[in-house]
Amino acid sequence: MQLLKDNDASLEPLAGKTVAVLGYGNQGQAQALNLRDSGVNVIAGNRDDLYRERAIADGFVPVSIADAALAGDILLVLTTDESQPLIWNDQIAPGLRPGKTLVWASGYNVGYDLIKPPPEVDVVMVAPRMTGINVRSLYLKGSGALAQFAVQQDATGQARATTLALCKAIGLTRGGVFESSFREEAELDLFAEQVVWAGLTAWFLECFEIGVEHGFSPELMVMELYASGETAEIFAAMTRNGFFKQMTHHSTTSQYGTLSRGPSLIDDAMRARGREILRHDIKGGAFVQEWSGEQASGADRLAALRRRALEHPMSQAEDAVIAAVQNAGQAKE
């Protein structure tokens, strides 16, 4: 994998262009501010809600998404994934003309053909691997988040140069950007959500129940699993030092226990289930079909799943623990 940095990109392709940020949410705000601070002409498009008020507070004069799409040469489509197919025909597509550039921060809708842009425009992706608030804070510190980029459609012959220019203006080439594709980004994101994090979430709940069943207090289980902040520190150390290399910061008792017992906790059924979710649900498109149907029907199942999660004893036990940790932090300050 080749990681491209500041010296691999130029801001020249953005000269004289208007970048329209469609959706002033977390990524929209961060990218709009970074672009503006890099000297790019930016306009903000958003519906009349709290995000529009945020854009005004940041010094923009926001217009509707339809008007921004019409005025911009480069359109950053940064509304939520689920909203994009709903507003595409009425608010974005009418503003397109040959030579414009459509930019997504996620490969989901284009990668799975839920949106099919016309052939006369460039279709690219700039996908920071970081939340919007961190994309902005890293930029202000003179650093940058890692990101993926992709060129799906190059109608002008300049799509790649424009994409790298956007990466540089947002501050992403400071951290480094690597080339991917819309479908790969979408599939990898879904894999992380449905296998990696889904598995960790389910296992944390199982560990909580095992511990309480064997006499540990619910509050101490919550503290041990995540509320103390130690788990977050371990993940941060993995980022800095490496997945296994960070273990040198732990006791030899911890190292031996983790390395000797870990493999026995994964069985063939779990391995097969992870592979089946990737093969059928993600690569095969079953999840996209299911999620589209869920949204069309009002997302009742999602609401029920959220309620069930919040009713779990671990979720109920954490309130007092989190409050105590926060109070301790405030007292220390």
mmCIF file of C-alpha atoms in Angstrom:
data_model
loop_
_atom_site.group_PDB
_atom_site.id
_atom_site.type_symbol
_atom_site.label_atom_id
_atom_site.label_comp_id
_atom_site.label_asym_id
_atom_site.label_seq_id
_atom_site.Cartn_x
_atom_site.Cartn_y
_atom_site.Cartn_z
ATOM 1 C CA MET A 1 0.000 0.000 0.000
ATOM 2 C CA GLN A 2 1.440 3.365 -1.068
ATOM 3 C CA LEU A 3 0.784 6.173 1.381
ATOM 4 C CA LEU A 4 0.648 9.559 -0.368
ATOM 5 C CA LYS A 5 1.647 12.703 1.526
ATOM 6 C CA ASP A 6 1.652 16.480 1.033
ATOM 7 C CA ASN A 7 4.408 16.399 -1.593
ATOM 8 C CA ASP A 8 2.295 14.070 -3.746
ATOM 9 C CA ALA A 9 -0.552 16.569 -4.121
ATOM 10 C CA SER A 10 -1.078 20.147 -5.302
ATOM 11 C CA LEU A 11 -3.842 22.629 -4.545
ATOM 12 C CA GLU A 12 -3.711 23.943 -8.120
ATOM 13 C CA PRO A 13 -6.719 21.900 -9.379
ATOM 14 C CA LEU A 14 -8.893 23.804 -6.882
ATOM 15 C CA ALA A 15 -7.866 27.261 -8.102
ATOM 16 C CA GLY A 16 -10.887 29.251 -9.251
ATOM 17 C CA LYS A 17 -13.269 26.450 -8.251
ATOM 18 C CA THR A 18 -16.176 26.621 -5.839
ATOM 19 C CA VAL A 19 -16.475 23.685 -3.468
ATOM 20 C CA ALA A 20 -20.035 23.110 -2.239
ATOM 21 C CA VAL A 21 -20.312 21.190 1.011
ATOM 22 C CA LEU A 22 -23.701 19.464 0.968
ATOM 23 C CA GLY A 23 -24.593 18.748 4.584
ATOM 24 C CA TYR A 24 -23.000 20.640 7.480
ATOM 25 C CA GLY A 25 -22.850 17.759 9.963
ATOM 26 C CA ASN A 26 -19.723 16.562 11.720
ATOM 27 C CA GLN A 27 -17.723 15.772 8.580
ATOM 28 C CA GLY A 28 -19.303 18.645 6.658
ATOM 29 C CA GLN A 29 -18.296 21.217 9.234
ATOM 30 C CA ALA A 30 -14.755 19.877 9.622
ATOM 31 C CA GLN A 31 -14.074 19.605 5.906
ATOM 32 C CA ALA A 32 -15.641 22.986 5.092
ATOM 33 C CA LEU A 33 -13.540 24.777 7.717
ATOM 34 C CA ASN A 34 -10.334 23.002 6.721
ATOM 35 C CA LEU A 35 -10.915 23.770 3.042
ATOM 36 C CA ARG A 36 -11.636 27.417 3.789
ATOM 37 C CA ASP A 37 -8.536 27.705 5.954
ATOM 38 C CA SER A 38 -6.531 26.252 3.052
ATOM 39 C CA GLY A 39 -7.696 29.106 0.818
ATOM 40 C CA VAL A 40 -10.446 27.255 -1.066
ATOM 41 C CA ASN A 41 -13.699 29.010 -1.990
ATOM 42 C CA VAL A 42 -16.344 27.091 -0.020
ATOM 43 C CA ILE A 43 -20.119 27.374 0.173
ATOM 44 C CA ALA A 44 -22.333 25.434 2.577
ATOM 45 C CA GLY A 45 -25.597 23.770 1.647
ATOM 46 C CA ASN A 46 -27.905 22.526 4.368
ATOM 47 C CA ARG A 47 -31.601 22.318 5.190
ATOM 48 C CA ASP A 48 -33.071 24.653 7.799
ATOM 49 C CA ASP A 49 -32.030 22.940 11.033
ATOM 50 C CA LEU A 50 -29.451 23.217 13.828
ATOM 51 C CA TYR A 51 -26.610 22.380 11.436
ATOM 52 C CA ARG A 52 -27.582 25.396 9.343
ATOM 53 C CA GLU A 53 -27.285 27.528 12.482
ATOM 54 C CA ARG A 54 -23.861 26.028 13.088
ATOM 55 C CA ALA A 55 -22.772 27.014 9.565
ATOM 56 C CA ILE A 56 -23.914 30.594 10.192
ATOM 57 C CA ALA A 57 -21.976 30.681 13.471
ATOM 58 C CA ASP A 58 -18.887 29.543 11.543
ATOM 59 C CA GLY A 59 -19.178 32.484 9.161
ATOM 60 C CA PHE A 60 -20.880 30.834 6.190
ATOM 61 C CA VAL A 61 -24.042 32.034 4.475
ATOM 62 C CA PRO A 62 -25.716 28.660 3.967
ATOM 63 C CA VAL A 63 -28.100 28.007 1.102
ATOM 64 C CA SER A 64 -30.295 25.024 0.318
ATOM 65 C CA ILE A 65 -28.636 21.808 -0.789
ATOM 66 C CA ALA A 66 -30.202 22.224 -4.237
ATOM 67 C CA ASP A 67 -28.812 25.750 -4.628
ATOM 68 C CA ALA A 68 -25.373 24.687 -3.397
ATOM 69 C CA ALA A 69 -25.334 21.750 -5.817
ATOM 70 C CA LEU A 70 -26.161 24.122 -8.673
ATOM 71 C CA ALA A 71 -23.513 26.698 -7.691
ATOM 72 C CA GLY A 72 -20.622 24.390 -6.881
ATOM 73 C CA ASP A 73 -18.007 23.079 -9.283
ATOM 74 C CA ILE A 74 -17.023 20.381 -6.784
ATOM 75 C CA LEU A 75 -19.805 18.870 -4.660
ATOM 76 C CA LEU A 76 -18.930 17.194 -1.364
ATOM 77 C CA VAL A 77 -21.895 14.927 -0.641
ATOM 78 C CA LEU A 78 -21.753 14.786 3.156
ATOM 79 C CA THR A 79 -25.321 14.196 4.256
ATOM 80 C CA THR A 80 -26.018 10.856 5.958
ATOM 81 C CA ASP A 81 -25.776 7.679 3.871
ATOM 82 C CA GLU A 82 -29.460 6.952 4.309
ATOM 83 C CA SER A 83 -30.559 10.443 3.229
ATOM 84 C CA GLN A 84 -28.552 10.578 0.003
ATOM 85 C CA PRO A 85 -30.775 8.338 -2.173
ATOM 86 C CA LEU A 86 -33.812 10.305 -0.935
ATOM 87 C CA ILE A 87 -32.466 13.718 -1.932
ATOM 88 C CA TRP A 88 -30.431 12.701 -4.983
ATOM 89 C CA ASN A 89 -33.059 13.109 -7.722
ATOM 90 C CA ASP A 90 -34.616 16.327 -6.435
ATOM 91 C CA GLN A 91 -31.770 18.219 -4.776
ATOM 92 C CA ILE A 92 -28.411 17.081 -6.184
ATOM 93 C CA ALA A 93 -28.800 15.632 -9.687
ATOM 94 C CA PRO A 94 -30.538 18.750 -11.142
ATOM 95 C CA GLY A 95 -27.462 20.833 -10.270
ATOM 96 C CA LEU A 96 -25.040 18.674 -12.236
ATOM 97 C CA ARG A 97 -23.451 19.658 -15.506
ATOM 98 C CA PRO A 98 -20.588 18.126 -17.521
ATOM 99 C CA GLY A 99 -17.210 18.544 -15.874
ATOM 100 C CA LYS A 100 -18.422 18.828 -12.288
ATOM 101 C CA THR A 101 -16.923 16.646 -9.570
ATOM 102 C CA LEU A 102 -18.985 14.591 -7.126
ATOM 103 C CA VAL A 103 -17.154 13.667 -3.928
ATOM 104 C CA TRP A 104 -18.307 11.143 -1.352
ATOM 105 C CA ALA A 105 -16.857 10.437 2.111
ATOM 106 C CA SER A 106 -18.281 6.914 2.036
ATOM 107 C CA GLY A 107 -18.392 4.319 -0.699
ATOM 108 C CA TYR A 108 -21.764 2.920 0.376
ATOM 109 C CA ASN A 109 -24.333 4.431 -1.998
ATOM 110 C CA VAL A 110 -22.197 4.522 -5.148
ATOM 111 C CA GLY A 111 -20.372 1.279 -4.368
ATOM 112 C CA TYR A 112 -23.648 -0.626 -4.014
ATOM 113 C CA ASP A 113 -25.351 1.164 -6.964
ATOM 114 C CA LEU A 114 -27.988 2.835 -4.806
ATOM 115 C CA ILE A 115 -26.995 6.068 -6.568
ATOM 116 C CA LYS A 116 -25.868 6.080 -10.203
ATOM 117 C CA PRO A 117 -24.215 9.392 -11.199
ATOM 118 C CA PRO A 118 -24.360 10.474 -14.855
ATOM 119 C CA PRO A 119 -21.342 9.667 -17.058
ATOM 120 C CA GLU A 120 -20.305 13.275 -17.777
ATOM 121 C CA VAL A 121 -19.127 14.094 -14.218
ATOM 122 C CA ASP A 122 -16.145 12.972 -12.157
ATOM 123 C CA VAL A 123 -17.064 10.638 -9.293
ATOM 124 C CA VAL A 124 -14.497 10.357 -6.504
ATOM 125 C CA MET A 125 -14.193 9.546 -2.815
ATOM 126 C CA VAL A 126 -12.315 11.229 0.030
ATOM 127 C CA ALA A 127 -12.924 9.162 3.168
ATOM 128 C CA PRO A 128 -11.165 10.237 6.388
ATOM 129 C CA ARG A 129 -10.614 7.362 8.792
ATOM 130 C CA MET A 130 -11.495 9.643 11.680
ATOM 131 C CA THR A 131 -14.511 11.476 13.074
ATOM 132 C CA GLY A 132 -15.149 15.018 11.867
ATOM 133 C CA ILE A 133 -14.170 16.626 15.166
ATOM 134 C CA ASN A 134 -10.768 14.947 14.963
ATOM 135 C CA VAL A 135 -10.320 15.807 11.277
ATOM 136 C CA ARG A 136 -10.660 19.426 12.368
ATOM 137 C CA SER A 137 -8.593 19.266 15.566
ATOM 138 C CA LEU A 138 -5.712 17.480 13.840
ATOM 139 C CA TYR A 139 -5.724 20.090 11.064
ATOM 140 C CA LEU A 140 -5.533 22.903 13.620
ATOM 141 C CA LYS A 141 -2.541 21.177 15.239
ATOM 142 C CA GLY A 142 -0.739 21.038 11.890
ATOM 143 C CA SER A 143 -1.319 17.305 11.559
ATOM 144 C CA GLY A 144 -3.908 15.252 9.713
ATOM 145 C CA ALA A 145 -6.041 12.127 9.761
ATOM 146 C CA LEU A 146 -5.361 9.080 7.628
ATOM 147 C CA ALA A 147 -7.789 8.684 4.724
ATOM 148 C CA GLN A 148 -8.787 6.569 1.745
ATOM 149 C CA PHE A 149 -9.429 8.055 -1.679
ATOM 150 C CA ALA A 150 -10.820 6.615 -4.879
ATOM 151 C CA VAL A 151 -11.649 7.575 -8.443
ATOM 152 C CA GLN A 152 -14.779 5.803 -9.651
ATOM 153 C CA GLN A 153 -15.349 7.853 -12.799
ATOM 154 C CA ASP A 154 -12.926 10.195 -14.570
ATOM 155 C CA ALA A 155 -14.898 12.222 -17.113
ATOM 156 C CA THR A 156 -12.489 15.169 -17.207
ATOM 157 C CA GLY A 157 -9.153 13.372 -17.132
ATOM 158 C CA GLN A 158 -8.324 15.362 -13.983
ATOM 159 C CA ALA A 159 -10.293 13.437 -11.376
ATOM 160 C CA ARG A 160 -7.287 11.984 -9.545
ATOM 161 C CA ALA A 161 -5.485 15.317 -9.332
ATOM 162 C CA THR A 162 -8.655 16.990 -8.043
ATOM 163 C CA THR A 163 -9.138 14.261 -5.448
ATOM 164 C CA LEU A 164 -5.587 14.590 -4.130
ATOM 165 C CA ALA A 165 -5.974 18.371 -4.075
ATOM 166 C CA LEU A 166 -9.048 17.993 -1.869
ATOM 167 C CA CYS A 167 -7.161 15.584 0.378
ATOM 168 C CA LYS A 168 -4.390 18.150 0.770
ATOM 169 C CA ALA A 169 -6.750 21.063 1.401
ATOM 170 C CA ILE A 170 -8.619 19.085 4.081
ATOM 171 C CA GLY A 171 -5.278 18.249 5.708
ATOM 172 C CA LEU A 172 -5.430 14.524 5.038
ATOM 173 C CA THR A 173 -2.161 14.241 3.114
ATOM 174 C CA ARG A 174 -0.438 15.434 6.298
ATOM 175 C CA GLY A 175 -1.418 12.125 7.860
ATOM 176 C CA GLY A 176 -1.328 10.165 4.619
ATOM 177 C CA VAL A 177 -3.878 8.919 2.076
ATOM 178 C CA PHE A 178 -4.042 5.576 0.305
ATOM 179 C CA GLU A 179 -5.936 4.615 -2.835
ATOM 180 C CA SER A 180 -8.904 2.278 -2.635
ATOM 181 C CA SER A 181 -12.277 1.907 -4.355
ATOM 182 C CA PHE A 182 -15.838 2.821 -3.430
ATOM 183 C CA ARG A 183 -16.852 -0.821 -3.019
ATOM 184 C CA GLU A 184 -13.777 -1.779 -1.000
ATOM 185 C CA GLU A 185 -14.276 1.144 1.391
ATOM 186 C CA ALA A 186 -17.946 0.286 1.857
ATOM 187 C CA GLU A 187 -17.355 -3.429 2.339
ATOM 188 C CA LEU A 188 -14.496 -2.881 4.771
ATOM 189 C CA ASP A 189 -16.579 -0.413 6.783
ATOM 190 C CA LEU A 190 -19.483 -2.866 6.970
ATOM 191 C CA PHE A 191 -17.097 -5.683 7.915
ATOM 192 C CA ALA A 192 -15.777 -3.629 10.822
ATOM 193 C CA GLU A 193 -19.313 -2.759 11.955
ATOM 194 C CA GLN A 194 -20.894 -6.191 11.554
ATOM 195 C CA VAL A 195 -18.046 -8.555 12.408
ATOM 196 C CA VAL A 196 -15.293 -6.743 14.322
ATOM 197 C CA TRP A 197 -17.335 -4.355 16.488
ATOM 198 C CA ALA A 198 -20.431 -6.550 16.546
ATOM 199 C CA GLY A 199 -18.292 -9.408 17.853
ATOM 200 C CA LEU A 200 -16.598 -7.230 20.460
ATOM 201 C CA THR A 201 -19.927 -5.797 21.609
ATOM 202 C CA ALA A 202 -21.509 -9.226 21.970
ATOM 203 C CA TRP A 203 -18.435 -10.575 23.782
ATOM 204 C CA PHE A 204 -18.348 -7.645 26.241
ATOM 205 C CA LEU A 205 -21.988 -8.337 27.129
ATOM 206 C CA GLU A 206 -21.234 -12.034 27.534
ATOM 207 C CA CYS A 207 -18.242 -11.293 29.762
ATOM 208 C CA PHE A 208 -20.375 -8.980 31.902
ATOM 209 C CA GLU A 209 -22.965 -11.726 32.376
ATOM 210 C CA ILE A 210 -20.335 -14.369 33.143
ATOM 211 C CA GLY A 211 -18.700 -12.132 35.735
ATOM 212 C CA VAL A 212 -21.942 -11.188 37.485
ATOM 213 C CA GLU A 213 -23.049 -14.835 37.427
ATOM 214 C CA HIS A 214 -19.866 -15.721 39.325
ATOM 215 C CA GLY A 215 -20.228 -13.086 41.994
ATOM 216 C CA PHE A 216 -18.578 -9.916 40.680
ATOM 217 C CA SER A 217 -20.596 -6.749 41.235
ATOM 218 C CA PRO A 218 -22.176 -5.258 38.088
ATOM 219 C CA GLU A 219 -20.465 -1.913 38.765
ATOM 220 C CA LEU A 220 -17.000 -3.448 39.062
ATOM 221 C CA MET A 221 -17.571 -5.451 35.887
ATOM 222 C CA VAL A 222 -18.443 -2.229 34.045
ATOM 223 C CA MET A 223 -15.335 -0.598 35.514
ATOM 224 C CA GLU A 224 -13.100 -3.484 34.470
ATOM 225 C CA LEU A 225 -14.515 -3.823 30.982
ATOM 226 C CA TYR A 226 -14.443 -0.199 29.841
ATOM 227 C CA ALA A 227 -15.554 2.551 32.242
ATOM 228 C CA SER A 228 -12.196 3.057 33.945
ATOM 229 C CA GLY A 229 -10.665 4.207 30.667
ATOM 230 C CA GLU A 230 -8.010 1.469 30.670
ATOM 231 C CA THR A 231 -9.516 -0.219 27.610
ATOM 232 C CA ALA A 232 -9.360 3.056 25.679
ATOM 233 C CA GLU A 233 -5.728 3.476 26.722
ATOM 234 C CA ILE A 234 -4.909 -0.020 25.466
ATOM 235 C CA PHE A 235 -6.435 0.743 22.074
ATOM 236 C CA ALA A 236 -4.521 4.030 21.950
ATOM 237 C CA ALA A 237 -1.304 2.148 22.732
ATOM 238 C CA MET A 238 -2.073 -0.276 19.879
ATOM 239 C CA THR A 239 -2.250 2.722 17.542
ATOM 240 C CA ARG A 240 1.098 4.052 18.781
ATOM 241 C CA ASN A 241 3.072 0.836 19.278
ATOM 242 C CA GLY A 242 1.308 -2.072 17.573
ATOM 243 C CA PHE A 243 -1.328 -4.643 18.485
ATOM 244 C CA PHE A 244 0.950 -7.045 20.350
ATOM 245 C CA LYS A 245 3.895 -4.730 20.979
ATOM 246 C CA GLN A 246 1.841 -2.614 23.384
ATOM 247 C CA MET A 247 1.695 -5.645 25.700
ATOM 248 C CA THR A 248 5.161 -4.751 26.986
ATOM 249 C CA HIS A 249 3.398 -2.038 29.021
ATOM 250 C CA HIS A 250 1.453 -4.722 30.907
ATOM 251 C CA SER A 251 2.586 -7.205 33.524
ATOM 252 C CA THR A 252 4.014 -10.554 32.471
ATOM 253 C CA THR A 253 1.005 -12.134 34.226
ATOM 254 C CA SER A 254 -1.272 -10.180 31.882
ATOM 255 C CA GLN A 255 0.788 -11.064 28.827
ATOM 256 C CA TYR A 256 0.838 -14.776 29.620
ATOM 257 C CA GLY A 257 -2.874 -14.917 30.430
ATOM 258 C CA THR A 258 -3.895 -13.088 27.259
ATOM 259 C CA LEU A 259 -1.620 -14.976 24.865
ATOM 260 C CA SER A 260 -2.220 -18.445 26.344
ATOM 261 C CA ARG A 261 -6.015 -18.292 26.747
ATOM 262 C CA GLY A 262 -7.073 -16.145 23.792
ATOM 263 C CA PRO A 263 -6.992 -18.767 20.988
ATOM 264 C CA SER A 264 -9.223 -21.177 22.965
ATOM 265 C CA LEU A 265 -12.052 -18.592 23.065
ATOM 266 C CA ILE A 266 -12.544 -18.647 19.280
ATOM 267 C CA ASP A 267 -14.154 -21.753 17.816
ATOM 268 C CA ASP A 268 -14.937 -22.963 14.287
ATOM 269 C CA ALA A 269 -18.561 -21.846 14.495
ATOM 270 C CA MET A 270 -17.484 -18.259 15.198
ATOM 271 C CA ARG A 271 -14.987 -18.333 12.346
ATOM 272 C CA ALA A 272 -17.628 -19.674 9.974
ATOM 273 C CA ARG A 273 -20.189 -17.075 11.059
ATOM 274 C CA GLY A 274 -17.770 -14.191 10.479
ATOM 275 C CA ARG A 275 -16.965 -15.464 7.005
ATOM 276 C CA GLU A 276 -20.650 -15.989 6.187
ATOM 277 C CA ILE A 277 -21.558 -12.418 7.194
ATOM 278 C CA LEU A 278 -18.772 -11.110 4.945
ATOM 279 C CA ARG A 279 -19.643 -13.396 2.023
ATOM 280 C CA HIS A 280 -23.441 -13.204 2.087
ATOM 281 C CA ASP A 281 -24.462 -10.055 3.926
ATOM 282 C CA ILE A 282 -21.684 -7.673 2.863
ATOM 283 C CA LYS A 283 -20.144 -8.818 -0.417
ATOM 284 C CA GLY A 284 -23.378 -10.457 -1.549
ATOM 285 C CA GLY A 285 -25.411 -7.321 -0.804
ATOM 286 C CA ALA A 286 -27.986 -8.901 1.531
ATOM 287 C CA PHE A 287 -27.334 -6.332 4.258
ATOM 288 C CA VAL A 288 -27.811 -3.377 1.891
ATOM 289 C CA GLN A 289 -31.159 -4.823 0.792
ATOM 290 C CA GLU A 290 -32.172 -5.477 4.407
ATOM 291 C CA TRP A 291 -31.133 -2.022 5.638
ATOM 292 C CA SER A 292 -32.888 -0.262 2.745
ATOM 293 C CA GLY A 293 -36.056 -2.155 3.599
ATOM 294 C CA GLU A 294 -35.675 -1.319 7.273
ATOM 295 C CA GLN A 295 -35.400 2.376 6.516
ATOM 296 C CA ALA A 296 -38.367 2.273 4.119
ATOM 297 C CA SER A 297 -40.550 0.678 6.800
ATOM 298 C CA GLY A 298 -39.711 3.281 9.460
ATOM 299 C CA ALA A 299 -36.695 1.638 11.153
ATOM 300 C CA ASP A 300 -38.860 -0.027 13.822
ATOM 301 C CA ARG A 301 -36.448 -2.913 14.277
ATOM 302 C CA LEU A 302 -33.540 -0.508 14.838
ATOM 303 C CA ALA A 303 -35.570 1.270 17.507
ATOM 304 C CA ALA A 304 -36.347 -2.075 19.183
ATOM 305 C CA LEU A 305 -32.689 -3.121 19.082
ATOM 306 C CA ARG A 306 -31.662 0.174 20.687
ATOM 307 C CA ARG A 307 -34.266 -0.239 23.443
ATOM 308 C CA ARG A 308 -33.111 -3.783 24.145
ATOM 309 C CA ALA A 309 -29.480 -2.681 24.353
ATOM 310 C CA LEU A 310 -30.269 0.149 26.780
ATOM 311 C CA GLU A 311 -32.333 -2.209 28.937
ATOM 312 C CA HIS A 312 -29.411 -4.655 29.351
ATOM 313 C CA PRO A 313 -28.129 -4.856 32.963
ATOM 314 C CA MET A 314 -24.681 -3.690 31.873
ATOM 315 C CA SER A 315 -26.127 -0.507 30.392
ATOM 316 C CA GLN A 316 -28.109 0.101 33.558
ATOM 317 C CA ALA A 317 -25.151 -0.570 35.855
ATOM 318 C CA GLU A 318 -22.840 1.836 34.042
ATOM 319 C CA ASP A 319 -24.636 5.090 34.877
ATOM 320 C CA ALA A 320 -23.354 5.378 38.449
ATOM 321 C CA VAL A 321 -19.863 4.237 37.431
ATOM 322 C CA ILE A 322 -19.537 6.735 34.577
ATOM 323 C CA ALA A 323 -20.824 9.543 36.811
ATOM 324 C CA ALA A 324 -18.248 8.622 39.477
ATOM 325 C CA VAL A 325 -15.412 8.544 36.929
ATOM 326 C CA GLN A 326 -16.451 11.928 35.515
ATOM 327 C CA ASN A 327 -16.729 13.469 38.969
ATOM 328 C CA ALA A 328 -13.307 12.126 39.869
ATOM 329 C CA GLY A 329 -11.872 13.675 36.724
ATOM 330 C CA GLN A 330 -13.440 17.053 37.468
ATOM 331 C CA ALA A 331 -12.151 16.974 41.044
ATOM 332 C CA LYS A 332 -8.652 16.214 39.776
ATOM 333 C CA GLU A 333 -8.762 19.210 37.451
#
